[in-house]
Tab-separated table of C-alpha atoms and ligand atoms in Angstrom:
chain	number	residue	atom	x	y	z
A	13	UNK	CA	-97.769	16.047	-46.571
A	14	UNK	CA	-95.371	18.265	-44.882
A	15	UNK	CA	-95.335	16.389	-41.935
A	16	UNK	CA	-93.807	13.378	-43.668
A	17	UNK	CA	-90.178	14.758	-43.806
A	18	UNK	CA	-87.571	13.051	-42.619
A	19	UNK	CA	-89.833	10.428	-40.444
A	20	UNK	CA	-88.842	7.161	-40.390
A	21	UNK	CA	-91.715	4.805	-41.733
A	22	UNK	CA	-92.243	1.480	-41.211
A	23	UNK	CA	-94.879	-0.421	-43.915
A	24	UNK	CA	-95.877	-3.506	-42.567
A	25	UNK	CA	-97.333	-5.481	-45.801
A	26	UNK	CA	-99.424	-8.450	-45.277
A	27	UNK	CA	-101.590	-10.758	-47.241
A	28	UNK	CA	-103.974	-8.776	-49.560
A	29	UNK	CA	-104.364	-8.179	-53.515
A	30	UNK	CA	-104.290	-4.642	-52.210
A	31	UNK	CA	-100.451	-5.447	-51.463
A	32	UNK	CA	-100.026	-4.019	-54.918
A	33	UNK	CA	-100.769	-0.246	-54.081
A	34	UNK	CA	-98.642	-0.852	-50.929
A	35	UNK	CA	-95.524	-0.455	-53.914
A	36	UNK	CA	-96.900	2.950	-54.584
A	37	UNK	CA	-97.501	4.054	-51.300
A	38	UNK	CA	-93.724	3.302	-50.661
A	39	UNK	CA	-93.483	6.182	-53.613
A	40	UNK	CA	-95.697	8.600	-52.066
A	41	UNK	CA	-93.982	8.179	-48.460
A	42	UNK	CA	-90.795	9.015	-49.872
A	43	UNK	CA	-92.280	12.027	-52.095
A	44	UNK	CA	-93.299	13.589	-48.810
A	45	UNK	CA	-89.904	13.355	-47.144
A	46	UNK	CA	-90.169	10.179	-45.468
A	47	UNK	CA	-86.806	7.359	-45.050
A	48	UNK	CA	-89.513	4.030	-45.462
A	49	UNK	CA	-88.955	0.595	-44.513
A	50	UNK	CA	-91.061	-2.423	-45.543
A	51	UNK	CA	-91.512	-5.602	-43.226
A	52	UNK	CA	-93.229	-8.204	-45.447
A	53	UNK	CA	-95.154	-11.195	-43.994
A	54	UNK	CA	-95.276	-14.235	-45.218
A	55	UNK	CA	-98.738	-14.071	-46.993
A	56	UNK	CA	-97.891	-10.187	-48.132
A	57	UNK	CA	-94.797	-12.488	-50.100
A	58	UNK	CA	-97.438	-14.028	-52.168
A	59	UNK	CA	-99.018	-11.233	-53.734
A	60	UNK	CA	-95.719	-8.767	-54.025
A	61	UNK	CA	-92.089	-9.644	-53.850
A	62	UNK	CA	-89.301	-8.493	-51.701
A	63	UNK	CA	-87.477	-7.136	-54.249
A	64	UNK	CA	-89.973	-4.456	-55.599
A	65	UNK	CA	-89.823	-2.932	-51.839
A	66	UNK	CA	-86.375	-3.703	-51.497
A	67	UNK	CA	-85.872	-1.306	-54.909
A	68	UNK	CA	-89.027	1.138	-54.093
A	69	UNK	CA	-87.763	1.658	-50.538
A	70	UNK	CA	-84.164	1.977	-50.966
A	71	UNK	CA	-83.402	-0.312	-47.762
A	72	UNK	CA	-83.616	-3.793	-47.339
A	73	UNK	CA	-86.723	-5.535	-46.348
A	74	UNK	CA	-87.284	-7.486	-43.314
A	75	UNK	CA	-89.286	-10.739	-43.352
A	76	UNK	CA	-88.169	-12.925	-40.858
A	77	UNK	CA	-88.167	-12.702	-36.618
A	78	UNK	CA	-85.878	-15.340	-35.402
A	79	UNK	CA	-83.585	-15.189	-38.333
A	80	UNK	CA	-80.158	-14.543	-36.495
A	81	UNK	CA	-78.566	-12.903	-39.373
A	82	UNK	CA	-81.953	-10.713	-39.874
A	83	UNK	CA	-82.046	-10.034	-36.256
A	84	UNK	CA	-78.096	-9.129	-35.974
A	85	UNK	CA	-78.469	-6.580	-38.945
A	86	UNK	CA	-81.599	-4.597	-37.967
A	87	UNK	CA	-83.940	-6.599	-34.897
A	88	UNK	CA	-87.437	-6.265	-34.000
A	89	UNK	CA	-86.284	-3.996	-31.231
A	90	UNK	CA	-84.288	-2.103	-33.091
A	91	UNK	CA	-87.157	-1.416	-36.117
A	92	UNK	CA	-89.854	-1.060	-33.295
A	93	UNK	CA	-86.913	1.948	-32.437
A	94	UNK	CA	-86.027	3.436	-35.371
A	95	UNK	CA	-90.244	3.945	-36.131
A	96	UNK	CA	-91.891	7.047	-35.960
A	97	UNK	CA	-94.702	5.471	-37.304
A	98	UNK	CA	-95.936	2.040	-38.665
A	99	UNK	CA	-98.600	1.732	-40.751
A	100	UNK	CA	-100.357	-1.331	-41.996
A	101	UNK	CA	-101.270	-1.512	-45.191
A	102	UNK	CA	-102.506	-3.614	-46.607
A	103	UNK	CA	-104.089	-4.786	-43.099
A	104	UNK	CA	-105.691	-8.054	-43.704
A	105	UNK	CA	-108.390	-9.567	-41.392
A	106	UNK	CA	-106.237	-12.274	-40.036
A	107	UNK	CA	-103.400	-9.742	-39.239
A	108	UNK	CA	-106.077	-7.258	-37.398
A	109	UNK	CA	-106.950	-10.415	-35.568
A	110	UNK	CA	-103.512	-10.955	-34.926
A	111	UNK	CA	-102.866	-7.859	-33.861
A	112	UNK	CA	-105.853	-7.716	-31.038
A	113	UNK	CA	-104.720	-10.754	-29.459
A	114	UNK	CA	-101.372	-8.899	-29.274
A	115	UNK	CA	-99.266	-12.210	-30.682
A	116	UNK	CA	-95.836	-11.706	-31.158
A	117	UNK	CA	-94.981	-14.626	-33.492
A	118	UNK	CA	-93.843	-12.761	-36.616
A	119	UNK	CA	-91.983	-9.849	-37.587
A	120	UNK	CA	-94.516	-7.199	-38.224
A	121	UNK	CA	-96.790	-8.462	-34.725
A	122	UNK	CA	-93.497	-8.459	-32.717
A	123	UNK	CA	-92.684	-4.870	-33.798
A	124	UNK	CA	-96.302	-3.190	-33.529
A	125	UNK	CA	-96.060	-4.858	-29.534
A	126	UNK	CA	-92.521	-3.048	-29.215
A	127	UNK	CA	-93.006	0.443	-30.823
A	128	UNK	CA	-93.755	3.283	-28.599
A	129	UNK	CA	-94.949	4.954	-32.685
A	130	UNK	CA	-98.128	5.313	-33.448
A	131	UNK	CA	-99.329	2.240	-35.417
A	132	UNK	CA	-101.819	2.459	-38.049
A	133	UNK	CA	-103.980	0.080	-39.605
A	134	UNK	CA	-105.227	0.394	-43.447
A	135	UNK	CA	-107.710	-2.948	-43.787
A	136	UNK	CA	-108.389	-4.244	-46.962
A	137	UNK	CA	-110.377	-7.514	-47.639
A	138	UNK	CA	-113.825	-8.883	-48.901
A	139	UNK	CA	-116.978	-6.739	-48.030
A	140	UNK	CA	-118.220	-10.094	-45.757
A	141	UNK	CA	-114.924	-10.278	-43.532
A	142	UNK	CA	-115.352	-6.764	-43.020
A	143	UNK	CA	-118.477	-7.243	-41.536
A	144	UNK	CA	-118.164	-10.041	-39.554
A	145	UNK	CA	-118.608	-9.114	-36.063
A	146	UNK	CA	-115.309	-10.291	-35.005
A	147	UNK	CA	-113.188	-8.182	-37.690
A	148	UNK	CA	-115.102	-5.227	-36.148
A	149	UNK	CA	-114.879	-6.155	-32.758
A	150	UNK	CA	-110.957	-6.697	-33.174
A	151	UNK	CA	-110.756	-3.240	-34.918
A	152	UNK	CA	-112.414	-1.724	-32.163
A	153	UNK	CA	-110.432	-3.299	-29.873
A	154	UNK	CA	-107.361	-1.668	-31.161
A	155	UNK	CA	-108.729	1.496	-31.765
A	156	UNK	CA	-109.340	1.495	-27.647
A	157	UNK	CA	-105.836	1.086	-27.164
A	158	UNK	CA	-104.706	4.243	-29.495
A	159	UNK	CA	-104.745	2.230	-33.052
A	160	UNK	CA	-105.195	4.352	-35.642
A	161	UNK	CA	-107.821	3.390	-38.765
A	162	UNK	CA	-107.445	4.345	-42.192
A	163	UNK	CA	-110.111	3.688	-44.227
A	164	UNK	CA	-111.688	1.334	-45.981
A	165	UNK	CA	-113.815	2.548	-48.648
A	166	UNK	CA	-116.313	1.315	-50.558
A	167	UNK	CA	-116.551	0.342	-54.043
A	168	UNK	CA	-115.919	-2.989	-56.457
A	169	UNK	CA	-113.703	-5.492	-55.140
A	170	UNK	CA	-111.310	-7.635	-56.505
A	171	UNK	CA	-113.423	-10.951	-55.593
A	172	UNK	CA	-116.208	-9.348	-57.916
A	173	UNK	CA	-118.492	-7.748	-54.888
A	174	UNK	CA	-119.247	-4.369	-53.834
A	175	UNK	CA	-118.775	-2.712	-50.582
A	176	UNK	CA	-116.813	-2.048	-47.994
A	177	UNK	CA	-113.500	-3.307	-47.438
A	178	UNK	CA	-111.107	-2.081	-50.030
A	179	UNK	CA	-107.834	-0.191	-48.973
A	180	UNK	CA	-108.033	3.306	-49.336
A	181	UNK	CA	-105.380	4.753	-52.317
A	182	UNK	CA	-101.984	5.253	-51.632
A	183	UNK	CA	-102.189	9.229	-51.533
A	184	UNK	CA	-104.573	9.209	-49.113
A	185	UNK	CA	-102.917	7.059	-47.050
A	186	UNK	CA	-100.005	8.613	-47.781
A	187	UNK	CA	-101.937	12.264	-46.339
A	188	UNK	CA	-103.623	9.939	-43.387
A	189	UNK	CA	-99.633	9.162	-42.398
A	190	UNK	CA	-98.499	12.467	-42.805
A	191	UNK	CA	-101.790	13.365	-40.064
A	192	UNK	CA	-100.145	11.124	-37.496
A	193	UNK	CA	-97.516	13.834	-36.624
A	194	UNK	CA	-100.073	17.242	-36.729
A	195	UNK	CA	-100.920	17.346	-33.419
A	196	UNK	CA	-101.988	20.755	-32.731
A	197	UNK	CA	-100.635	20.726	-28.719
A	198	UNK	CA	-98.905	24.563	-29.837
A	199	UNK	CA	-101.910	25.584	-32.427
A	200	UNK	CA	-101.419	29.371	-32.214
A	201	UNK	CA	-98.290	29.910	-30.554
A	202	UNK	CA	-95.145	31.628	-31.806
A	203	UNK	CA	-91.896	29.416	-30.923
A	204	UNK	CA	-88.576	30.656	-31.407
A	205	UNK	CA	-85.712	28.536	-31.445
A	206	UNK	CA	-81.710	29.121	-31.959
A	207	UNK	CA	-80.529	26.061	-33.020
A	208	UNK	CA	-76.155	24.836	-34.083
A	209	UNK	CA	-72.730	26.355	-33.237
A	210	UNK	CA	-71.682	29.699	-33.013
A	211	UNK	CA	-68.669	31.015	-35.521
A	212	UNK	CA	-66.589	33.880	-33.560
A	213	UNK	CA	-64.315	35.977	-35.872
A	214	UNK	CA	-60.635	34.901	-35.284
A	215	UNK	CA	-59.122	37.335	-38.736
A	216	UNK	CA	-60.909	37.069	-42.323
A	217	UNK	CA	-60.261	33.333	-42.296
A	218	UNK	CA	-60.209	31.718	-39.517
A	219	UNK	CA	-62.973	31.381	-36.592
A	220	UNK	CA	-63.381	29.443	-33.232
A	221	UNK	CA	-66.521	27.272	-33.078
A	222	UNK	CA	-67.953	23.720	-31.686
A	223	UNK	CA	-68.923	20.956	-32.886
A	224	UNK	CA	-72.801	21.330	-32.412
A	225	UNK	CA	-74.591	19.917	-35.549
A	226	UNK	CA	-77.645	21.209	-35.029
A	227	UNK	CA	-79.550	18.388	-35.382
A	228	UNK	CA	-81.326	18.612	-32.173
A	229	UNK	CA	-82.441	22.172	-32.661
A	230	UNK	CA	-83.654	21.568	-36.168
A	231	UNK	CA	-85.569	18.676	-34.626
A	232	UNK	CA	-87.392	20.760	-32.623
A	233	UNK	CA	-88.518	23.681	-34.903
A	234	UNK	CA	-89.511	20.586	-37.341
A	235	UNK	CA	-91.627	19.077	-34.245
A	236	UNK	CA	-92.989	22.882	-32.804
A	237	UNK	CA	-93.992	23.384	-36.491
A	238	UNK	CA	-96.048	20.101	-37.010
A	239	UNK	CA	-97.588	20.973	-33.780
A	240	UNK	CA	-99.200	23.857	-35.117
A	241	UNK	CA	-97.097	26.797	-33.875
A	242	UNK	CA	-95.557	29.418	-36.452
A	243	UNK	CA	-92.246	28.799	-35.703
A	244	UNK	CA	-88.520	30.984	-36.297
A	245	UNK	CA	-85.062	29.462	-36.117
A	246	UNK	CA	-82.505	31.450	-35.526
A	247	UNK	CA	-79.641	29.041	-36.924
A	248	UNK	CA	-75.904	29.236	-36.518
A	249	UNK	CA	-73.628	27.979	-39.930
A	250	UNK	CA	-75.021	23.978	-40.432
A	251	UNK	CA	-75.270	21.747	-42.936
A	252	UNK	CA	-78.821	21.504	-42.808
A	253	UNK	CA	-82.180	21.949	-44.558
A	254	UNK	CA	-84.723	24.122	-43.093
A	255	UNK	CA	-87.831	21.727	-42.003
A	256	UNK	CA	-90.655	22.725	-43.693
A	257	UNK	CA	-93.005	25.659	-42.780
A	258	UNK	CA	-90.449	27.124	-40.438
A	259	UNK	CA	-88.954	30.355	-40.976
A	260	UNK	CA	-85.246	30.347	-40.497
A	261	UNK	CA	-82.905	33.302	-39.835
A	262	UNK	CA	-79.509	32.403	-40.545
A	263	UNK	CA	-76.571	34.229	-38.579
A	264	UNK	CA	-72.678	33.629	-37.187
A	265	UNK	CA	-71.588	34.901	-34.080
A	266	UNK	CA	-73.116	35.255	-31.043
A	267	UNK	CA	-73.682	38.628	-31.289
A	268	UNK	CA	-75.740	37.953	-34.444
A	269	UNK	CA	-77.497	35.666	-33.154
A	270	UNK	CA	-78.398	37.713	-29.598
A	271	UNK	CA	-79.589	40.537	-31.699
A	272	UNK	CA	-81.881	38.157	-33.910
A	273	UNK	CA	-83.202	36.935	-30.855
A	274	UNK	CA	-83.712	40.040	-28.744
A	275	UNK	CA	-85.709	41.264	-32.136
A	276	UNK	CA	-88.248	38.463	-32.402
A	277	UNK	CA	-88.210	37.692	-28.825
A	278	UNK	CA	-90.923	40.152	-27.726
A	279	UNK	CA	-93.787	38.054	-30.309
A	280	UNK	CA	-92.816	35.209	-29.342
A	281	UNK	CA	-94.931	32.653	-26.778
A	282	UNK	CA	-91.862	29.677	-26.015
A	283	UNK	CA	-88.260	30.312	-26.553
A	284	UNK	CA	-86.785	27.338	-26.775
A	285	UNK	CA	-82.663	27.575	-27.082
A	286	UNK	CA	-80.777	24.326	-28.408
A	287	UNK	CA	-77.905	26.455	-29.896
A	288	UNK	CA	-74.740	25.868	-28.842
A	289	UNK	CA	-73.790	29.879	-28.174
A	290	UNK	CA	-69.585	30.106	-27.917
A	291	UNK	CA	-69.487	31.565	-24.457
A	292	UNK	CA	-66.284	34.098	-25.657
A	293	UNK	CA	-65.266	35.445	-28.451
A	294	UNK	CA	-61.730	37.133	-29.577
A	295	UNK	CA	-61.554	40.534	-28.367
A	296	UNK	CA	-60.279	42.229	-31.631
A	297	UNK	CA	-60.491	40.112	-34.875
A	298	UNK	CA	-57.820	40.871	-36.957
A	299	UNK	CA	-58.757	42.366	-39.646
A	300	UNK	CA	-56.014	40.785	-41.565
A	301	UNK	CA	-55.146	37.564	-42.005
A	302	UNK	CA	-52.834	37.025	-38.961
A	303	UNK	CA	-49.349	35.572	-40.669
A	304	UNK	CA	-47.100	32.784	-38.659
A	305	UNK	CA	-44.756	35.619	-37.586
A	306	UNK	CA	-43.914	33.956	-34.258
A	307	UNK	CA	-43.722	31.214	-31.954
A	308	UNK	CA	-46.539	31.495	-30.320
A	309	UNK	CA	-49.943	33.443	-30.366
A	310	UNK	CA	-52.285	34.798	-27.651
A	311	UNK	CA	-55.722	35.153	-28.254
A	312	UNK	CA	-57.560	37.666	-25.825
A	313	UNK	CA	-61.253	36.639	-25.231
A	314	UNK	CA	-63.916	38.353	-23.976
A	315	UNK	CA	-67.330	36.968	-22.723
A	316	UNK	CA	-70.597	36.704	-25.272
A	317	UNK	CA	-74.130	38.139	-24.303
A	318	UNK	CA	-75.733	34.888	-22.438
A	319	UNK	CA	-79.030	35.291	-25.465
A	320	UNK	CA	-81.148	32.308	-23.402
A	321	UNK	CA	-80.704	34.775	-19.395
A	322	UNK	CA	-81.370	37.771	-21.528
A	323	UNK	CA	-85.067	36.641	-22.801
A	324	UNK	CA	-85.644	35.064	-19.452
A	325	UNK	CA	-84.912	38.332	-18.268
A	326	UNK	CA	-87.777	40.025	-20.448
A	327	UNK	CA	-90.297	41.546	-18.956
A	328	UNK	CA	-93.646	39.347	-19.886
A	329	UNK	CA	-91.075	37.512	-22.024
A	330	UNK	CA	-92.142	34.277	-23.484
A	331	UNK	CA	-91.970	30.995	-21.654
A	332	UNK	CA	-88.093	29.871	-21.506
A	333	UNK	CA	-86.636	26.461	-22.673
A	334	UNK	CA	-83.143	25.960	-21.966
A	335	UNK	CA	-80.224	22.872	-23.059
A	336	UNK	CA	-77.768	21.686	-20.945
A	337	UNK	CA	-74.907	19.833	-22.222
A	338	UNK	CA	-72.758	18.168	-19.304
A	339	UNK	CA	-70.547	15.171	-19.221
A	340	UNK	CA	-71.008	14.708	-15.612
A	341	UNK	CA	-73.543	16.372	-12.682
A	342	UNK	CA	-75.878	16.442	-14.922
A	343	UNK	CA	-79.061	17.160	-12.655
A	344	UNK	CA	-77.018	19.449	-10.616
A	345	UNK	CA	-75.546	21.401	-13.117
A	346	UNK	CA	-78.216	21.890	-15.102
A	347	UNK	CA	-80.305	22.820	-11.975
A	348	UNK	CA	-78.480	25.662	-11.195
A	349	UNK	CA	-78.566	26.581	-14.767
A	350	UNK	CA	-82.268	26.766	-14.657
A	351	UNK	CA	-82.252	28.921	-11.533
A	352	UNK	CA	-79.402	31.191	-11.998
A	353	UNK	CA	-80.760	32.197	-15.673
A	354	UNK	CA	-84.474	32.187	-14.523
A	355	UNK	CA	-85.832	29.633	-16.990
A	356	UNK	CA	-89.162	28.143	-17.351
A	357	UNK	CA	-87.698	24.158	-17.942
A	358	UNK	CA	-84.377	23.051	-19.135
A	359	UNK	CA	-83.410	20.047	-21.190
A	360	UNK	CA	-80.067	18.074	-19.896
A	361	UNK	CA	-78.581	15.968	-21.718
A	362	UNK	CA	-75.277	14.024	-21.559
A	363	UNK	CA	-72.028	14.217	-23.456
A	364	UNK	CA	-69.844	11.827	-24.685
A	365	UNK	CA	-70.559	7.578	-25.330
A	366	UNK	CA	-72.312	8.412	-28.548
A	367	UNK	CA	-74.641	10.557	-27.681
A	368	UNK	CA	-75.093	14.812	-27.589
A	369	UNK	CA	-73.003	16.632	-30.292
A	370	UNK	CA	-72.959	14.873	-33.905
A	371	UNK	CA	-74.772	11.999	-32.983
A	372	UNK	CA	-78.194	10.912	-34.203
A	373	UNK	CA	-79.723	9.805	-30.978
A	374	UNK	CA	-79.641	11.513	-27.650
A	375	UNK	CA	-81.171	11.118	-23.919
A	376	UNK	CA	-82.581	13.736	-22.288
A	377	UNK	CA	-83.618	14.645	-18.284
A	378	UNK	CA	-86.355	17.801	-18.342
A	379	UNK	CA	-86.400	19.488	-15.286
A	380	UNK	CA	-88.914	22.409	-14.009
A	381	UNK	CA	-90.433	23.345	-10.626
A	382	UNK	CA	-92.178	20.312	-10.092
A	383	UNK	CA	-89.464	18.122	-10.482
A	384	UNK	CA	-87.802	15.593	-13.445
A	385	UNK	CA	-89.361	13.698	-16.534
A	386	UNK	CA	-87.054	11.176	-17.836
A	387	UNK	CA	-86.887	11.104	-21.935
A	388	UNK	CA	-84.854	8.041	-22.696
A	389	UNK	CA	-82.423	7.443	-25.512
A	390	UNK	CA	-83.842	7.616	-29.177
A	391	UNK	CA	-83.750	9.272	-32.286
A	392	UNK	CA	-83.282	13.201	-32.048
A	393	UNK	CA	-86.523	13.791	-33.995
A	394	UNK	CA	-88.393	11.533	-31.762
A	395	UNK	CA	-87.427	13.321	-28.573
A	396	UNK	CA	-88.051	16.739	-29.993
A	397	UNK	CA	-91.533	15.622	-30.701
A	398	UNK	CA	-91.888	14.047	-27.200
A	399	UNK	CA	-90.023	17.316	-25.517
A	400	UNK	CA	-92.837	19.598	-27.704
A	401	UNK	CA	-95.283	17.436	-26.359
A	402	UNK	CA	-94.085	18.565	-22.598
A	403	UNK	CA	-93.482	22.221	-23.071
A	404	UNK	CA	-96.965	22.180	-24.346
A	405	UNK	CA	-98.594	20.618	-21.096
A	406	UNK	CA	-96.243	22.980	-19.328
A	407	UNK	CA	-97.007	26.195	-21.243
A	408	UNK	CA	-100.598	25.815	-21.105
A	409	UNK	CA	-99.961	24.822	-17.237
A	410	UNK	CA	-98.354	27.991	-16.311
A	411	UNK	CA	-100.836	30.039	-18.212
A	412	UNK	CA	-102.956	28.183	-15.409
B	514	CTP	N1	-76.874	29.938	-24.105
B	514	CTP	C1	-77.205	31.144	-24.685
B	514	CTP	N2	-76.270	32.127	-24.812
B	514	CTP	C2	-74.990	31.942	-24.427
B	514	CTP	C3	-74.630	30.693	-23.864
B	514	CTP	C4	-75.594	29.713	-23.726
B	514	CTP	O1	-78.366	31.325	-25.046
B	514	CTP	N3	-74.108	32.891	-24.576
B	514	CTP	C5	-77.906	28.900	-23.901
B	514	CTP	C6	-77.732	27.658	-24.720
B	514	CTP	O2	-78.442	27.753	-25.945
B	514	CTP	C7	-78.315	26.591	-23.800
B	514	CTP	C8	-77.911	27.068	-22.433
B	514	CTP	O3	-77.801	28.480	-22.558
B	514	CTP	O4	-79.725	26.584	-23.836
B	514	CTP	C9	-76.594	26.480	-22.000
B	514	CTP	O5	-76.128	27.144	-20.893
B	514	CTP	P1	-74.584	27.492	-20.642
B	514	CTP	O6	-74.523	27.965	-19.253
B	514	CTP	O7	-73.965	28.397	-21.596
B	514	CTP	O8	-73.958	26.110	-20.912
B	514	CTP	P2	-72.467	25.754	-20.842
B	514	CTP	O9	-71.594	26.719	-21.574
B	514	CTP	O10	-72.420	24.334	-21.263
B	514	CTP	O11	-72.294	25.895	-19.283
B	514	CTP	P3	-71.006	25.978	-18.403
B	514	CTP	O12	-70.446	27.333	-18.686
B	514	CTP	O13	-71.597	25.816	-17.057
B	514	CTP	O14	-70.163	24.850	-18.863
């Protein structure tokens, strides 16, 4: 269940009895890690009410499709976004039939059109709907176009027959979720990542930095990890939990954080480097608090170890991810930052009008020898997993 932290989950609940373990699968989500939101249909409104989602989930839940007040605070669009997965559960015949035709007349149909997620289907109805031929040849229908099936199991159902057709348990769809993001693309591989800001010694006190979060490079361990690889982060001072199954090394400067590298460097397959290294550094940190003696103060700075050119520079070194943070020339700067420091692929992204440092979301352009893959705007944790997904194909490409 790892894999569930911090994804965004969106339950779509539809008309079923088994609506009722949809409220505890809300639970498990969230035990695992996962923010969840629930969009109710109409028929799932019969059997459970908004307000035990509303209070299970912690967010509101969204019902309607052309409600303009629903659509100003949170839009189909915007859900189909914010998604790094949707599962159905409980999936009802008519909504599986719904979803094959690909309609787009409610909420939860609209969304599973729009989502670039995975979508996942959990049916749950009477052993004869599940199998009539045209529930089955809907289901396999969507399974042809990437729709993922959970279950159904056998056993007594609520109607008083036996078979197939009831909803698998929460927990196990809850595991079955959690599945979704284990994709094995780096099963084997050691990744090493440096990830946030740098801290350079000013006196005892005081210390020149940036405003990297480290979001993005947590992101990526998070997604490296859930892709199988046994990954290290070498992490700068954040405010952030280590993802799970990642081993993190925390240091301060620079220099730290070069020597960290240089020392796990020679195991490791892909270096990817998000951190945002301070390129200088004061030249002799007072070892005393500097007082306000005078007017004004000169600070002499001398230039950092460049970590990312120094493991491209390794012989037999592992395969070499950099970031490029620009506000403008962003293909050209970042370029001649892949050529002058010998990298493998670099990852440029713009600064400034909400995205890059402290923001949630962020855009990225990946460029290598054969030229430039677009990543468009969206949640940091989705574009790490997409960005994984390349280095990957890339990795495996060079190793020919
Ligand atoms: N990097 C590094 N060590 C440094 C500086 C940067 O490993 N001392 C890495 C960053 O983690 C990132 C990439 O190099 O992957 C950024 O390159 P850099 O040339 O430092 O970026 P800027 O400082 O933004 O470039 P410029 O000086 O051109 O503004």
């Amino acid at each position: 269940m790892h894999s569930l932290a911090n994804k965004h989950i969106l339950l779509g609940v539809t008309g079923s009895i088994a609506a009722y373990k949809a409220a505890e699968l809300v639970r498990r989500l969230r035990e695992g890690g996962a923010e969840v939101r629930v969009v109710l249909s109409a028929g799932g409104a019969e059997f459970v009410t908004p307000l035990t989602f509303q209070a299970l989930s912690a967010n509101p839940v969204h019902s309607e499709l052309l409600d303009t007040e629903a659509e100003a605070a949170m839009g189909h669009i915007e859900l189909a976004r914010w998604a790094d997965a949707v599962v159905v559960a409980p999936a009802s015949a008519n909504v599986i039939a719904r979803l094959a035709q690909g309609r787009a007349d409610d909420l939860l149909a609209a969304v599973c059109l729009a989502t670039e997620a995975p979508v996942a289907v959990a049916p749950a109805m009477n052993q004869q709907m599940w199998a009539n031929a045209a529930t089955q040849d809907n289901l396999q229908r969507l399974r042809e176009r990437g729709m993922h099936q959970f279950g159904p199991a056998e056993g007594d159902q609520a109607c008083g027959e036996t078979g197939l057709g009831r909803m698998l348990e929460a927990t196990d769809i809850a595991r079955h979720t959690a599945g979704l993001f284990d994709t094995g693309a780096l099963a084997g591989l050691r990744v090493l990542v440096t990830a946030g800001p740098t801290q350079e010694a000013i006196d005892p006190v005081r210390y020149l930095s940036n405003r990297s979060s480290g979001r993005m490079g947590y992101a990526v361990a998070q997604a490296a990890a859930e892709a199988g690889a046994r990954v290290t982060l070498v992490s700068g001072p954040t405010a952030l939990p280590t993802p799970p199954r990642v081993a993190r090394i925390d240091v301060r400067s620079a220099q730290d954080m070069h020597e960290a590298v240089q020392e796990q460097a020679g195991g490791a397959d892909i270096f990817i480097a998000t951190a945002a290294v301070a390129d200088y550094r004061p030249a002799a940190p007072a070892e005393k608090k500097i007082k306000k003696t005078t007017d004004t103060l000169s600070l002499e700075l001398v230039r950092n170890p460049d970590i990312l050119a120094g493991v491209a520079a390794l012989p037999g070194g592992p395969f070499t991810v950099g970031f490029a943070a620009e506000t403008e020339n962003l293909l050209a700067y970042a370029r001649d930052k892949l050529a002058r420091k010998g990298l493998d692929m670099i990852a440029a992204n713009r600064v400034g009008g909400g995205l890059g440092f402290e923001a949630e979301e962020n855009a990225l352009s990946v460029i290598d020898a054969n030229g430039v893959t677009e990543l468009p705007q969206a949640a940091k944790s989705q574009l790490a997993r997409r960005l994984i997904v390349l280095i990957a194909k890339h990795f495996r490409r060079r190793l020919g």
